[in-house]
Coordinates of C-alpha atoms and ligand atoms in Angstrom, one line a residue:
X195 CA 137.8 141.7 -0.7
X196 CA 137.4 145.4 -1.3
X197 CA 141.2 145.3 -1.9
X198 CA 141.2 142.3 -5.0
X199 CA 138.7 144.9 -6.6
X200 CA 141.5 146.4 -8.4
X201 CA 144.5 147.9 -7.3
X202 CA 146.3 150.9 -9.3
X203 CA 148.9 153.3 -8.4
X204 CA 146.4 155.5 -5.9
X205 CA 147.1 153.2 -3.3
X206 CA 150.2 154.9 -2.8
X207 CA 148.2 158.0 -3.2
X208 CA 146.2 157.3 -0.2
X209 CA 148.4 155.7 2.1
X210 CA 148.2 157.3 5.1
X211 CA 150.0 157.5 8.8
X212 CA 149.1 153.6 10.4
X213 CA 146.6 155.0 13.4
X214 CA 143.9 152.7 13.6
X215 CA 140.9 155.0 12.6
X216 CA 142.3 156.6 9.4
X217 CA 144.3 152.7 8.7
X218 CA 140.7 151.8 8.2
X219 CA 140.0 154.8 5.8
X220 CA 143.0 153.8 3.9
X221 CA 142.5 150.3 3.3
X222 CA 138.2 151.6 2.2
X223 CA 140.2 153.4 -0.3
X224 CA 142.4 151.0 -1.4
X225 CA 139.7 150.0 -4.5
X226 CA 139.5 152.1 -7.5
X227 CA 137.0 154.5 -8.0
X228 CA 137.4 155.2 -11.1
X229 CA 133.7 156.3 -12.5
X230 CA 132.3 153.7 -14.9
X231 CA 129.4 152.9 -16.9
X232 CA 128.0 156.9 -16.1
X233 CA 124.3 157.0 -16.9
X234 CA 121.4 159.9 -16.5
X235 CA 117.4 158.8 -15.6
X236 CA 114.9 161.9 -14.9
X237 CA 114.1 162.9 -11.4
X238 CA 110.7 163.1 -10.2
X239 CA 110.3 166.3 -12.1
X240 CA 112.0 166.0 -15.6
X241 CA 111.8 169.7 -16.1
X242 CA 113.9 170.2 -12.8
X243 CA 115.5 167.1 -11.5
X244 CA 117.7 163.9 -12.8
X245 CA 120.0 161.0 -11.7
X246 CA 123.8 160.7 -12.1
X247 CA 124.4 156.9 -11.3
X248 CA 127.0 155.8 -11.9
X249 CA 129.6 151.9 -10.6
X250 CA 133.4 151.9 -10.1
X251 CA 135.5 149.1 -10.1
X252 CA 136.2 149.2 -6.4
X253 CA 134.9 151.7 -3.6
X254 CA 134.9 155.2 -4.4
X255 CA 135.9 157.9 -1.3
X256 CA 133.5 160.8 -1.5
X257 CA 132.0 160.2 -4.8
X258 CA 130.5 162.8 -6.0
X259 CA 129.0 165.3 -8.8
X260 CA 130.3 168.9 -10.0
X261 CA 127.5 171.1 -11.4
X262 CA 128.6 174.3 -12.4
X263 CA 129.9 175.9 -8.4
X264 CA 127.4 173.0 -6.9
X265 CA 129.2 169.4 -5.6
X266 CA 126.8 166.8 -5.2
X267 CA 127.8 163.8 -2.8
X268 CA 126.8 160.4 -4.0
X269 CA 124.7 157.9 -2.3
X270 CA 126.8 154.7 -2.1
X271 CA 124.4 151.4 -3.4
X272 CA 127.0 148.6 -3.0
X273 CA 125.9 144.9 -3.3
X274 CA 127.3 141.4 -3.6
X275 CA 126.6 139.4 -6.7
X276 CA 124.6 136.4 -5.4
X277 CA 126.2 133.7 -7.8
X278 CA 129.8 135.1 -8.3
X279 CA 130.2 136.7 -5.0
X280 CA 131.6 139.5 -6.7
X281 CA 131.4 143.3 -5.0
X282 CA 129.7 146.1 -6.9
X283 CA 130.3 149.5 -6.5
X284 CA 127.5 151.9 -7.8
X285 CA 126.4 155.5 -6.5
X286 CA 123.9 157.7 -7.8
X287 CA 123.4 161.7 -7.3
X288 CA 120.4 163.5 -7.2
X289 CA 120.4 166.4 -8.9
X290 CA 117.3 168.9 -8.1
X291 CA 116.9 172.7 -8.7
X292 CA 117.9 172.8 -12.1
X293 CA 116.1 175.1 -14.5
X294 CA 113.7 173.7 -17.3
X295 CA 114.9 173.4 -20.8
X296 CA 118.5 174.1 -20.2
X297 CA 121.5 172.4 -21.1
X298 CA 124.1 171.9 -18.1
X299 CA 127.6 170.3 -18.1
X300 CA 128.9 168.3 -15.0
X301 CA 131.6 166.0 -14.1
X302 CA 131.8 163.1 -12.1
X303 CA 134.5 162.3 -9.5
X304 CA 135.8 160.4 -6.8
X305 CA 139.1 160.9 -4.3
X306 CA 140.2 158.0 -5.9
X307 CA 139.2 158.8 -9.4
X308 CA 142.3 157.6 -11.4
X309 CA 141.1 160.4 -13.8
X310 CA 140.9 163.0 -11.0
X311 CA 142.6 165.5 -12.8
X312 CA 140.9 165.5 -15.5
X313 CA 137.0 163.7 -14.5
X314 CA 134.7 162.3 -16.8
X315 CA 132.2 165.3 -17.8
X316 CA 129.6 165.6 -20.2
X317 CA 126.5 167.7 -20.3
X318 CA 122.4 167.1 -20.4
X319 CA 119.5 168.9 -20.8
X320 CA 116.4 169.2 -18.6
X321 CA 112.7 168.8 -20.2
X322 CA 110.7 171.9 -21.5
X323 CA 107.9 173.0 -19.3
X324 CA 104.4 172.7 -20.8
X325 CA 103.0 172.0 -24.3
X326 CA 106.0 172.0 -26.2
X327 CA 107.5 169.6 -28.7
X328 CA 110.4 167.4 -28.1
X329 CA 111.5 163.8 -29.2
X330 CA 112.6 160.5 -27.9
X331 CA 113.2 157.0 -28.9
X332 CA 112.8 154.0 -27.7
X333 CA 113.7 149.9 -28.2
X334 CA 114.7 147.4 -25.8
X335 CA 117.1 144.0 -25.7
X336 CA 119.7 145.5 -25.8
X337 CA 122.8 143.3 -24.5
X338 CA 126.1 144.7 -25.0
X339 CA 129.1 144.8 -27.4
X340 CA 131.1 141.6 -26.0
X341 CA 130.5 138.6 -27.8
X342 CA 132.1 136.6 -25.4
X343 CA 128.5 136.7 -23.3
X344 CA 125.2 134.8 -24.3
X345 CA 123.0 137.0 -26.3
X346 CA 125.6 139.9 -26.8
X347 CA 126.3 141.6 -30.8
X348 CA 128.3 144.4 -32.4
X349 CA 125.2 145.7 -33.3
X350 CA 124.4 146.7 -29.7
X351 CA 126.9 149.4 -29.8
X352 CA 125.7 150.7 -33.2
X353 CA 122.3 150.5 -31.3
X354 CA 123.6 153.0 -28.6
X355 CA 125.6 155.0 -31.2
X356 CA 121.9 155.3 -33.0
X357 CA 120.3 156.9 -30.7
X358 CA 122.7 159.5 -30.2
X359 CA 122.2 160.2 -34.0
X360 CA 118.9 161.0 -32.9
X361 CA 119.6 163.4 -30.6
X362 CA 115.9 162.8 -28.3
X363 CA 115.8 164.8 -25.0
X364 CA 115.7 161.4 -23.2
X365 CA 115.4 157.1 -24.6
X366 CA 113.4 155.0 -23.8
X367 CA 115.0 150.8 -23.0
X368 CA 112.4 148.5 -23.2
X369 CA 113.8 145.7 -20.8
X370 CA 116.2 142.8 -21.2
X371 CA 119.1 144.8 -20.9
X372 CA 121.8 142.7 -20.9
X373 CA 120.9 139.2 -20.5
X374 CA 123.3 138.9 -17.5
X375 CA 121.1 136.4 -16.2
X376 CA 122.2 134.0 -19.7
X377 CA 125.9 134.1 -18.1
X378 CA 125.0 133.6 -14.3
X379 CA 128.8 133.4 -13.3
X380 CA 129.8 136.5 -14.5
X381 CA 126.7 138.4 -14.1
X382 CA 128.6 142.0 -13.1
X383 CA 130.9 141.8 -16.0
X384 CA 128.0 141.4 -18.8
X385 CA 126.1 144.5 -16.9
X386 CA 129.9 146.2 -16.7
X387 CA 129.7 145.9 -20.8
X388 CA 126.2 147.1 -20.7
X389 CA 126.4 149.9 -18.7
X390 CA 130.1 151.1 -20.3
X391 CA 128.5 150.9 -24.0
X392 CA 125.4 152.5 -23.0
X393 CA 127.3 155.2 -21.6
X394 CA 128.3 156.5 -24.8
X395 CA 124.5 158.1 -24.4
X396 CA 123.2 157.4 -21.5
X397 CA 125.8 159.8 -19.9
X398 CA 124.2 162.9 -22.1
X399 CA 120.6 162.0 -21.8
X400 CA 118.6 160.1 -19.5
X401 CA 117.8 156.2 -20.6
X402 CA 114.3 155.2 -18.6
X403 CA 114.6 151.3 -18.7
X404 CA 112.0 148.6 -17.7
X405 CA 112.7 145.4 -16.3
X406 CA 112.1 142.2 -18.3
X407 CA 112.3 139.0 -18.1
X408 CA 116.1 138.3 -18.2
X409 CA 116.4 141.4 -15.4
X410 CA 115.6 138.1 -13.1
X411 CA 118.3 136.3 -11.2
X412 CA 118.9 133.9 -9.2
X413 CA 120.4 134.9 -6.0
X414 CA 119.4 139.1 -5.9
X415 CA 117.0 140.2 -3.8
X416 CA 113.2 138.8 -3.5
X417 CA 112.1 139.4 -7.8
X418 CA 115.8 138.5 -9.0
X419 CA 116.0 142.6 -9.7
X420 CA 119.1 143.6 -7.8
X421 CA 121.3 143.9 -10.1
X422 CA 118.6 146.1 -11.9
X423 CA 117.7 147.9 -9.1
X424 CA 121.1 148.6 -7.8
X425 CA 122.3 150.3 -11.4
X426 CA 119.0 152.5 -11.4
X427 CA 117.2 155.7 -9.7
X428 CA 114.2 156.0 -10.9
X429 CA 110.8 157.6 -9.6
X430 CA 109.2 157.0 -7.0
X431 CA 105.9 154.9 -7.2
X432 CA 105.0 155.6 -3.2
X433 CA 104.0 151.8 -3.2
X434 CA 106.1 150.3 0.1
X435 CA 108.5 146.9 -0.7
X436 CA 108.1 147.9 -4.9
X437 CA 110.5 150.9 -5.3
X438 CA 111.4 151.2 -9.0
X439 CA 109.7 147.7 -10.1
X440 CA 107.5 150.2 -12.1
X441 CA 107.0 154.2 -12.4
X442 CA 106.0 157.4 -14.1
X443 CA 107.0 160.2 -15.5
X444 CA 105.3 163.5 -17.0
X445 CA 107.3 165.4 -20.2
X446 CA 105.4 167.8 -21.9
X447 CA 101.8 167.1 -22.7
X448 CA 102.9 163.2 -22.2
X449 CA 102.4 161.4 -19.1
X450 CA 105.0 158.0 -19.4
X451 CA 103.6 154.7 -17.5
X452 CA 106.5 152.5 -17.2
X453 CA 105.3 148.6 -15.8
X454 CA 107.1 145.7 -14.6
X455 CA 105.0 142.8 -16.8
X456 CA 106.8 140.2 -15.2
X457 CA 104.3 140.4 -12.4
X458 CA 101.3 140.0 -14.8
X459 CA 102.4 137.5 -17.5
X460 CA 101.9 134.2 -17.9
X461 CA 104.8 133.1 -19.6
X462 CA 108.0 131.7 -17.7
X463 CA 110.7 133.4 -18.5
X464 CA 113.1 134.2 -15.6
X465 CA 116.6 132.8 -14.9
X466 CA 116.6 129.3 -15.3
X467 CA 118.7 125.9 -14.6
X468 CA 118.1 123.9 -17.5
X469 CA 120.6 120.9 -16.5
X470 CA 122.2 118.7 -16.5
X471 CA 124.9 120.6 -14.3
X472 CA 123.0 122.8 -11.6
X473 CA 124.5 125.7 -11.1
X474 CA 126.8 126.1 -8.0
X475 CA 126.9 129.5 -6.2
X476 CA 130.4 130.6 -5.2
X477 CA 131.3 129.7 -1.8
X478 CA 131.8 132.6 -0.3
X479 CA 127.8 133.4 -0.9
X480 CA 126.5 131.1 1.0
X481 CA 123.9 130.4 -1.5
X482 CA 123.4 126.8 -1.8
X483 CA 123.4 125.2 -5.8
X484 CA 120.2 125.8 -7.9
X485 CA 119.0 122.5 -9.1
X486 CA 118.3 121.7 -12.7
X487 CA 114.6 122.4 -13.5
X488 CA 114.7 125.2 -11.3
X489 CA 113.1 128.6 -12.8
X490 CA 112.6 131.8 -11.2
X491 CA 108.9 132.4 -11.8
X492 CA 107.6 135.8 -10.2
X493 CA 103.8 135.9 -11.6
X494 CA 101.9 137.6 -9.2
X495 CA 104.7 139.2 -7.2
X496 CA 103.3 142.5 -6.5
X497 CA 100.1 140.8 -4.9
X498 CA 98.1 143.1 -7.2
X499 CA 100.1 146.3 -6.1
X500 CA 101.1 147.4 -9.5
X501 CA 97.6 147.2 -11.2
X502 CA 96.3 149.4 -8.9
X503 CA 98.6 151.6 -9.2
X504 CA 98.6 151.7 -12.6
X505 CA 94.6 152.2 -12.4
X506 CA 95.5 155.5 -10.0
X507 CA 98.0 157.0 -12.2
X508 CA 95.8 156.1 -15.5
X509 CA 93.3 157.9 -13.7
X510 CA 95.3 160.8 -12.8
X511 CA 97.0 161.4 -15.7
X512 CA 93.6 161.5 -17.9
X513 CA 91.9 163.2 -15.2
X514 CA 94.7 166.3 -15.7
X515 CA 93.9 168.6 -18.2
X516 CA 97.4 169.2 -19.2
X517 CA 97.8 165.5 -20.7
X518 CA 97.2 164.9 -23.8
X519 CA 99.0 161.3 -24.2
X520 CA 99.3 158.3 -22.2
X521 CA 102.6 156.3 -23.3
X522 CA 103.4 152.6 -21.7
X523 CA 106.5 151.0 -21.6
X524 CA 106.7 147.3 -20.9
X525 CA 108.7 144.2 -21.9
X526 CA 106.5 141.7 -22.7
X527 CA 103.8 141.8 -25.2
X528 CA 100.2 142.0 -25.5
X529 CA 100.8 141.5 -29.2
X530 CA 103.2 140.1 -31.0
X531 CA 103.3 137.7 -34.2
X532 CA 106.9 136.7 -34.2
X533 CA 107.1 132.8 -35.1
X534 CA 110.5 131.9 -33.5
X535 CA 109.7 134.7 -30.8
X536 CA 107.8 134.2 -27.7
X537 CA 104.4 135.9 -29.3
X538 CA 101.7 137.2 -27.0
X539 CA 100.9 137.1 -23.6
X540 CA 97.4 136.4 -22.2
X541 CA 97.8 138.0 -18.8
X542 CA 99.1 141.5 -20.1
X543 CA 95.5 141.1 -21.6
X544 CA 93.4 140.1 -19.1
X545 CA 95.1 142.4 -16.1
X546 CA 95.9 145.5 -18.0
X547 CA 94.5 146.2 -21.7
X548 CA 90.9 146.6 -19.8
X549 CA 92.8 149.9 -18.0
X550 CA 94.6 150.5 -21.2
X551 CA 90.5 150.8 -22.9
X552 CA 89.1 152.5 -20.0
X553 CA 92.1 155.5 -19.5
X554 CA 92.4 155.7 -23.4
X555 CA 95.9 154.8 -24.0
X556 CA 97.6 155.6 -26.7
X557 CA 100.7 153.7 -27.3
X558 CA 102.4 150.7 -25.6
X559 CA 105.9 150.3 -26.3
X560 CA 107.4 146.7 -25.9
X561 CA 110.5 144.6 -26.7
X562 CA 110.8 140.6 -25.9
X563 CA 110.5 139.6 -29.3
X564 CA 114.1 140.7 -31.2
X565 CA 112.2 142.3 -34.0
X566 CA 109.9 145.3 -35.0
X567 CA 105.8 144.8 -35.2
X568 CA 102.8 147.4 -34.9
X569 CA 99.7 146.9 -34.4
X570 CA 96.2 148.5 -35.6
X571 CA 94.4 151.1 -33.3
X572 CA 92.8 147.8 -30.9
X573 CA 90.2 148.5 -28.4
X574 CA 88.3 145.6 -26.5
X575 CA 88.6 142.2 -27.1
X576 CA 87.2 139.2 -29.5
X577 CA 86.5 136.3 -27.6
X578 CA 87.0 132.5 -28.3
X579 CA 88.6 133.2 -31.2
X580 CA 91.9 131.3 -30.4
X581 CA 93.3 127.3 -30.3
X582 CA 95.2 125.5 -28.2
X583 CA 98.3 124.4 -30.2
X584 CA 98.2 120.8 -28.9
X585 CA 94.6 119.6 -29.5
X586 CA 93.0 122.4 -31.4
X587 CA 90.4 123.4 -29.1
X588 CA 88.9 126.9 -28.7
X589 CA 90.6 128.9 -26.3
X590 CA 89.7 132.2 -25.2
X591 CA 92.9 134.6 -25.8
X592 CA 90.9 137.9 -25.4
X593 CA 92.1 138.9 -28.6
X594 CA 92.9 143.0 -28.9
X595 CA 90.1 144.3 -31.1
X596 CA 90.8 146.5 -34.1
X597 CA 88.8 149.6 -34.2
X598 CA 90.4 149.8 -38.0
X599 CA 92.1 147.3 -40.2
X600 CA 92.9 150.0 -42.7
X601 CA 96.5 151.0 -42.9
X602 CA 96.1 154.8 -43.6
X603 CA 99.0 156.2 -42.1
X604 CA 97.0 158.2 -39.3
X605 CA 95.6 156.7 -36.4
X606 CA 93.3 158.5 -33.8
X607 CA 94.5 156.6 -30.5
X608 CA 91.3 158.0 -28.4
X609 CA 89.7 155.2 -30.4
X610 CA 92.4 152.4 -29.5
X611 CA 95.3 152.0 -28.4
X612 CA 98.8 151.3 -30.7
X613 CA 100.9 148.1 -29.8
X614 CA 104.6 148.6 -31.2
X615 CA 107.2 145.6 -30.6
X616 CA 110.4 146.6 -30.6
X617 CA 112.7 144.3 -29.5
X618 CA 115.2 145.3 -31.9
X619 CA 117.9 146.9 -29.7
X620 CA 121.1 144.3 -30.2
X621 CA 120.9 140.9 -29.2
X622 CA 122.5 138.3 -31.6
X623 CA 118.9 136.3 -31.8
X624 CA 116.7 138.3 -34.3
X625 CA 113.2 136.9 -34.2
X626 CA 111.8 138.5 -37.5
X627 CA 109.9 135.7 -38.5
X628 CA 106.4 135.9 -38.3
X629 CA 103.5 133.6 -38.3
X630 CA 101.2 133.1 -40.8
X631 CA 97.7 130.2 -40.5
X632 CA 98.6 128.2 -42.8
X633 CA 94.7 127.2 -43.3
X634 CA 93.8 130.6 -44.1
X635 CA 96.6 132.6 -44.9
X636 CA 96.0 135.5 -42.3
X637 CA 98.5 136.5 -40.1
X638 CA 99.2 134.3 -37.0
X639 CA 100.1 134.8 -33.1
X640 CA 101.3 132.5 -30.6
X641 CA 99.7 133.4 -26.9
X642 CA 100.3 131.8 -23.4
X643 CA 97.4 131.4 -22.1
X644 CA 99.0 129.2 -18.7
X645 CA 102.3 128.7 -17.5
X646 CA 105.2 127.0 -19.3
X647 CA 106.6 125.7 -16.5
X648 CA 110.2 123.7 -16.6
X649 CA 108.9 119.8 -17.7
X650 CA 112.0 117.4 -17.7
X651 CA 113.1 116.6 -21.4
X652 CA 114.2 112.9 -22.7
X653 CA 117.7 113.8 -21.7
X654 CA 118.2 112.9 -17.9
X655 CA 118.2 116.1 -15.7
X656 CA 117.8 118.4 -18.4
X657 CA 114.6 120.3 -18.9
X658 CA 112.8 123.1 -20.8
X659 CA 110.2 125.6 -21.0
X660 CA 107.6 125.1 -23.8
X661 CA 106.7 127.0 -26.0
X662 CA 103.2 129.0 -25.9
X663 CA 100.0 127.0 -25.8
X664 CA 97.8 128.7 -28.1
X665 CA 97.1 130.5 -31.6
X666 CA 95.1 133.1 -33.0
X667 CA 94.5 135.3 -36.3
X668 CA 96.6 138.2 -35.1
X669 CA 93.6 140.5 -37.4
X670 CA 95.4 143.0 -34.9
X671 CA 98.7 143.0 -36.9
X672 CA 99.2 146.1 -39.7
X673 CA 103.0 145.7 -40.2
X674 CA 106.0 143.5 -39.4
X675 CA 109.6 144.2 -40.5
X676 CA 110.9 141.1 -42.6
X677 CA 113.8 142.7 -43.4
X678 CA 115.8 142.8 -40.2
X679 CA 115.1 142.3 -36.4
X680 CA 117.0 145.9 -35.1
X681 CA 116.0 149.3 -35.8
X682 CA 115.1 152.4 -33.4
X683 CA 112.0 154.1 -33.1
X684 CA 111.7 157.9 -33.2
X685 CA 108.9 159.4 -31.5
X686 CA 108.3 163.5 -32.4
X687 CA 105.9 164.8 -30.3
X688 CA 104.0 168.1 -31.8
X689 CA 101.1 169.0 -29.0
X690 CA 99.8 171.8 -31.1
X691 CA 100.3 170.8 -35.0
X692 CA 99.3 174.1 -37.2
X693 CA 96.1 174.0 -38.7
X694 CA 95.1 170.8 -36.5
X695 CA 91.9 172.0 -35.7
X696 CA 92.0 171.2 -31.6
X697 CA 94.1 168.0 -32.2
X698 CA 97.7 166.8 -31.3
X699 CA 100.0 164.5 -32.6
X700 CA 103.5 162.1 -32.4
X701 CA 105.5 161.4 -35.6
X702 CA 106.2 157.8 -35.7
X703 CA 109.5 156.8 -37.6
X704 CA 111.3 153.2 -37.3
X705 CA 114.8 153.0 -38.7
X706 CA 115.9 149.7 -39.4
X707 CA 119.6 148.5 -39.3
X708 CA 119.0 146.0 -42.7
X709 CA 122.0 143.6 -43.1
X710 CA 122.2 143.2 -39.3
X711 CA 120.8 139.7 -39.3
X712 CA 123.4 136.9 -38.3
X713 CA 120.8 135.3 -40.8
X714 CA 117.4 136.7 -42.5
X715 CA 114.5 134.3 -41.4
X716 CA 113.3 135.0 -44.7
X717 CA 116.1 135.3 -47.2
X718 CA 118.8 133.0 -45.5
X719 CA 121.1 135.7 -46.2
X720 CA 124.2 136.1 -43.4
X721 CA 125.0 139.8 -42.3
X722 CA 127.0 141.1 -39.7
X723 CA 126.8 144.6 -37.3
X724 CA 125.6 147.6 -39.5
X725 CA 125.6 151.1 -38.3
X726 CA 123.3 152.3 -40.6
X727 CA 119.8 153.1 -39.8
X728 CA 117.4 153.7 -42.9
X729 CA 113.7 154.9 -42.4
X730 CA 111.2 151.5 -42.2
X731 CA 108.3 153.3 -41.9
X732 CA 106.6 156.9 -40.5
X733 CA 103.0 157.4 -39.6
X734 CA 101.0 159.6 -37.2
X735 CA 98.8 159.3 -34.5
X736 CA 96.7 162.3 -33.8
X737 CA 93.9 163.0 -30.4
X738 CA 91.6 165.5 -29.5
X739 CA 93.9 167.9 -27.3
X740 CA 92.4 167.3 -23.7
X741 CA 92.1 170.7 -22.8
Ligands
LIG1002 FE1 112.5 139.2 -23.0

C-alpha cells in the first residue's frame, strides 16, 4: 500500500543493505514525500506561535521544518480514506518562540523530498502585540480549481489569488471547503486540489477554516470530520473528545470565536446517499455500503459542549479589558435571504444569538449560501412573526431584531450584532437570488425551523432533503449583492481611529468578482471565472473602546 502511493526515482535513493531492520525503513520510504498542499494556521498565541501542515503523496522520512538555524520535526497525522481506502499522508509542525510582528522565511522538507535540494520555502509573519491595526479577510465555499469534481470552478483559484492581493496578516475560510463529500470516491483527490490551490496563500499566511456542512463524511471518524481534522492544527478548545471542532484565537484588540454550527442547526445537510445506487465502500475498508436515504445528521453532537464553551470564552473575552471586538466565524446562517440558497437556520438562533446579545458581539461571519448578504445591527428577537411554507401557519422563527433599519454606513455593534453571508468563495452554484413576499413586497427569508430529513421521492429508492419549512420578513436584511455570488471581504481593523473620541473601529469592504456567474439569477447573463475584484460596498462599525 504505502508503496502504490507513488513511486519516483528516490527509491533508488534510499535503497539500502537487505538487513531486516533497516529493509523495513526502506520499504517506509519507498512513498514520496514530496511536500504538498503546504498551509499555515496560528498557534495558540498568534503573536508567537503557528502551524506548518502540510500532506505528501506517500510517507515522508523525517519530515520536517527549517527556520532560520532551527529544524522542526513534523508530527506524522496519517489516515485511511473511509470510502476510497486510499492512504493520506499529512504532518504538521509547531512552531513556537517566534517574535511578534516579524516576518520569517522557512522551508519545508522531507528525506524523501523529491525537491530536497532545493525545498519548498516561503515566509509569514507573526501578529502585532497589543492595540495595533492589521487586516484580514474572510469568505468561505471555496471548492477548488478542478472541474472535473462536483461543486468545483476556475474562480476558486482567482478566489485564492484574491486574497493574496490583499495581503491580510491571516484569512479567514468560512467552511465548505471543498465539497469532497459531493465526490465520495475520490474524496483525497478533491481535498488534494483544495489544499494545492489554497497553497498559493495559505503557505504565506495562516487560513483559520471552520467546518461546514459538506466537511461531513461518510466513513471518517465519529462527526464525518477526519478528513478536516487530519489537514488542520488549530487551537486548542481544552474540551476532551472535540479537539478542533471549534476554537479561538486573540489578534490585537480582537478576540476570534470560531464554531462548529453543525452541532446546533437544524437543517440536514451532511453527506448523503440520495439513490438509487448506494454507495459501496471499497473493499479493502471494511465499511459496509451506505444505503440510499441514508444522511449523516450530527445535530446535537457535542451534547451541549460547544455552547458552553462558547458562553466561557464569550465571557472571557468581554470580561478582558484588552478586547475590544468579538468576531464569530461559522458556516451556517442565522440570516440569510438567498431564494435558491438554504436561507436561515432556527437553531443558530435559539442556541447561540441569546450569547451573541448577552456578550455583545459584533460580527458573525458566515458562508453556506454562495452569495454576499449583510445584515442590520440585530439584537433580540421578534416573535411569531414567521409561516410555515406548507400551510401558512404562524411559526415562531425568533426573528434577529434590528436595533436600526437605517442604512447609514456606520453601525455601533455594542447595540447589535452584524450578520455578513459570505459564501462567495468559488463553488460553481452561485445562490444570488434573493427572496422577496410577494404579498408585501419586503424582503423574504426561508428558515428551518425542524429537520429535513431524507423522505423517499416518487422515483423508487431515490430520496431528498426538503427544502426549509418556514418564511419570514427578513426586516433584518440592509443589503444583498445581485450582481454576482463571489467576492472577498476585507476587514481593516483601526483600535484607536484619530479623533474617535474613546471609540474603535473595522473598515468593512466587499469586492465582488462581477461576470463570475455561470448564470446571473437576475439577468440570465452567462459569465465565466473572473479575476477581478471591484469594491461592492465599504462601511464601518465603530464601539466604545473597552478599556
Ligand atoms: Fe454549506
Amino acid at each position: 500500500m504505502l508503496a502504490a502511493a507513488g513511486g519516483t526515482g528516490l527509491l533508488a535513493a534510499t535503497a539500502v543493505p537487505a538487513k531486516a531492520a533497516t529493509t523495513r525503513r526502506a520499504r517506509a520510504a519507498a512513498g514520496d514525500g514530496t511536500p504538498e498542499q503546504i498551509h499555515l494556521t496560528w498557534g495558540e498565541d498568534p503573536t508567537n506561535s503557528l502551524v506548518v501542515s502540510w500532506a505528501s503523496p506517500g510517507q515522508a522520512v523525517r519530515a520536517r521544518v527549517r527556520i532560520g538555524q532551527r529544524v522542526i520535526p513534523a508530527e506524522a497525522r496519517p489516515y485511511t480514506d473511509g470510502i476510497s481506502g486510499e492512504p493520506v499522508w499529512t504532518y504538521h509542525a509547531q512552531v513556537g518562540g517566534l517574535r511578534p510582528g516579524a516576518t520569517y522565511a522557512y522551508a519545508v522538507t522531507a528525506d524523501n523530498d523529491a525537491n530536497a535540494a532545493d525545498p519548498f520555502s516561503a515566509t509569514f509573519r507573526t501578529a502585532p502585540v497589543g492595540r495595533v491595526p492589521f487586516r484580514f479577510t474572510s469568505f468561505g465555499d471555496l471548492a477548488t480549481p478542478n472541474t472535473e469534481w462536483v461543486l468545483s470552478y476556475g474562480q476558486s483559484a482567482y478566489a485564492v489569488a484574491a486574497v493574496e492581493s490583499f495581503q491580510p496578516l491571516f484569512h479567514l475560510l468560512n467552511g465548505d471547503l471543498c465539497y469532497a463529500d459531493l465526490n465520495p470516491t475520490v474524496q483525497p483527490a478533491v481535498w488534494r486540489d483544495f489544499g494545492n490551490n489554497n497553497q498559493a496563500s495559505a503557505a504565506n499566511r495562516p487560513w483559520m477554516p471552520c467546518p461546514g456542512n459538506h466537511e461531513i463524511e461518510f466513513g471518517n471518524g465519529p462527526q464525518g470530520f477526519t478528513s478536516y481534522l487530519t489537514r488542520y492544527t488549530l487551537p486548542d478548545n481544552q474540551v476532551p473528545g472535540f479537539a478542533g471542532r471549534w476554537y479561538s484565537f486573540r489578534v490585537g484588540s480582537v478576540l476570534f470565536v470560531s464554531l462548529d454550527a453543525d452541532d446546533v442547526v437544524y437543517q440536514d445537510a451532511g453527506a448523503f446517499v440520495a439513490g438509487p445506487a448506494a454507495l459501496t465502500p471499497a473493499a479493502s475498508t471494511g465499511n459496509p455500503p451506505i444505503q440510499p436515504g441514508t444522511s449523516f445528521y450530527i445535530r446535537g453532537y457535542s451534547g451541549g459542549a460547544q455552547t458552553a464553551w462558547l458562553e466561557r470564552t464569550l465571557e472571557a473575552g468581554r470580561g478582558d479589558e484588552s478586547v475590544d471586538w468579538v468576531i464569530v466565524q461559522m458556516h451556517q446562517c442565522a440570516a440569510s435571504s438567498s431564494a435558491t440558497g438554504n436561507g436561515s437556520d432556527l437553531g443558530i438562533r435559539e442556541e447561540w444569538l441569546p450569547l451573541f446579545d448577552r456578550y455583545q458581539v459584533d460580527l458573525v461571519l458566515g458562508g453556506h449560501d454562495h452569495d454576499y448578504e449583510r445584515s442590520f445591527p440585530v439584537r433580540g428577537a421578534d416573535a411569531d412573526v414567521g409561516t410555515e411554507a406548507a400551510t401558512g401557519a404562524m411559526v415562531n422563527t425568533l426573528r434577529p431584531h434590528p436595533v436600526t433599519t437605517t442604512d447609514g454606513g456606520v453601525f455601533d455593534t455594542s447595540q447589535g450584532t452584524v450578520h455578513l453571508i459570505l459564501g462567495c468563495g468559488g463553488t460553481d452554484t452561485n445562490l444570488d437570488d434573493y427572496g422577496t413576499d410577494t404579498a408585501d413586497g419586503l424582503r423574504q427569508a426561508k428558515v428551518f425551523t425542524r429537520a429535513d430529513r431524507p423522505a423517499l421521492t416518487s422515483a423508487p429508492d431515490v430520496y431528498a432533503r426538503a427544502a426549509a419549512d418556514a418564511v419570514e420578513d427578513a426586516i433584518w436584511s440592509a443589503r444583498r449583492d445581485t450582481s454576482t455570488g463571489y467576492g472577498i471581504a476585507v476587514f481593516d481593523v483601526d483600535p484607536e481611529p484619530e479623533g474617535s473620541g474613546g471609540h474603535t473601529s473595522i473598515t468593512v469592504t466587499h469586492y465582488h468578482a462581477v461576470g463570475a456567474d455561470p448564470v446571473n439569477p437576475a439577468t440570465g447573463a452567462k459569465g465565466a471565472p473572473t479575476p477581478d475584484y471591484i469594491e461592492f460596498e465599504t462601511f464601518t462599525l465603530v464601539r466604545p473602546r473597552s478599556s
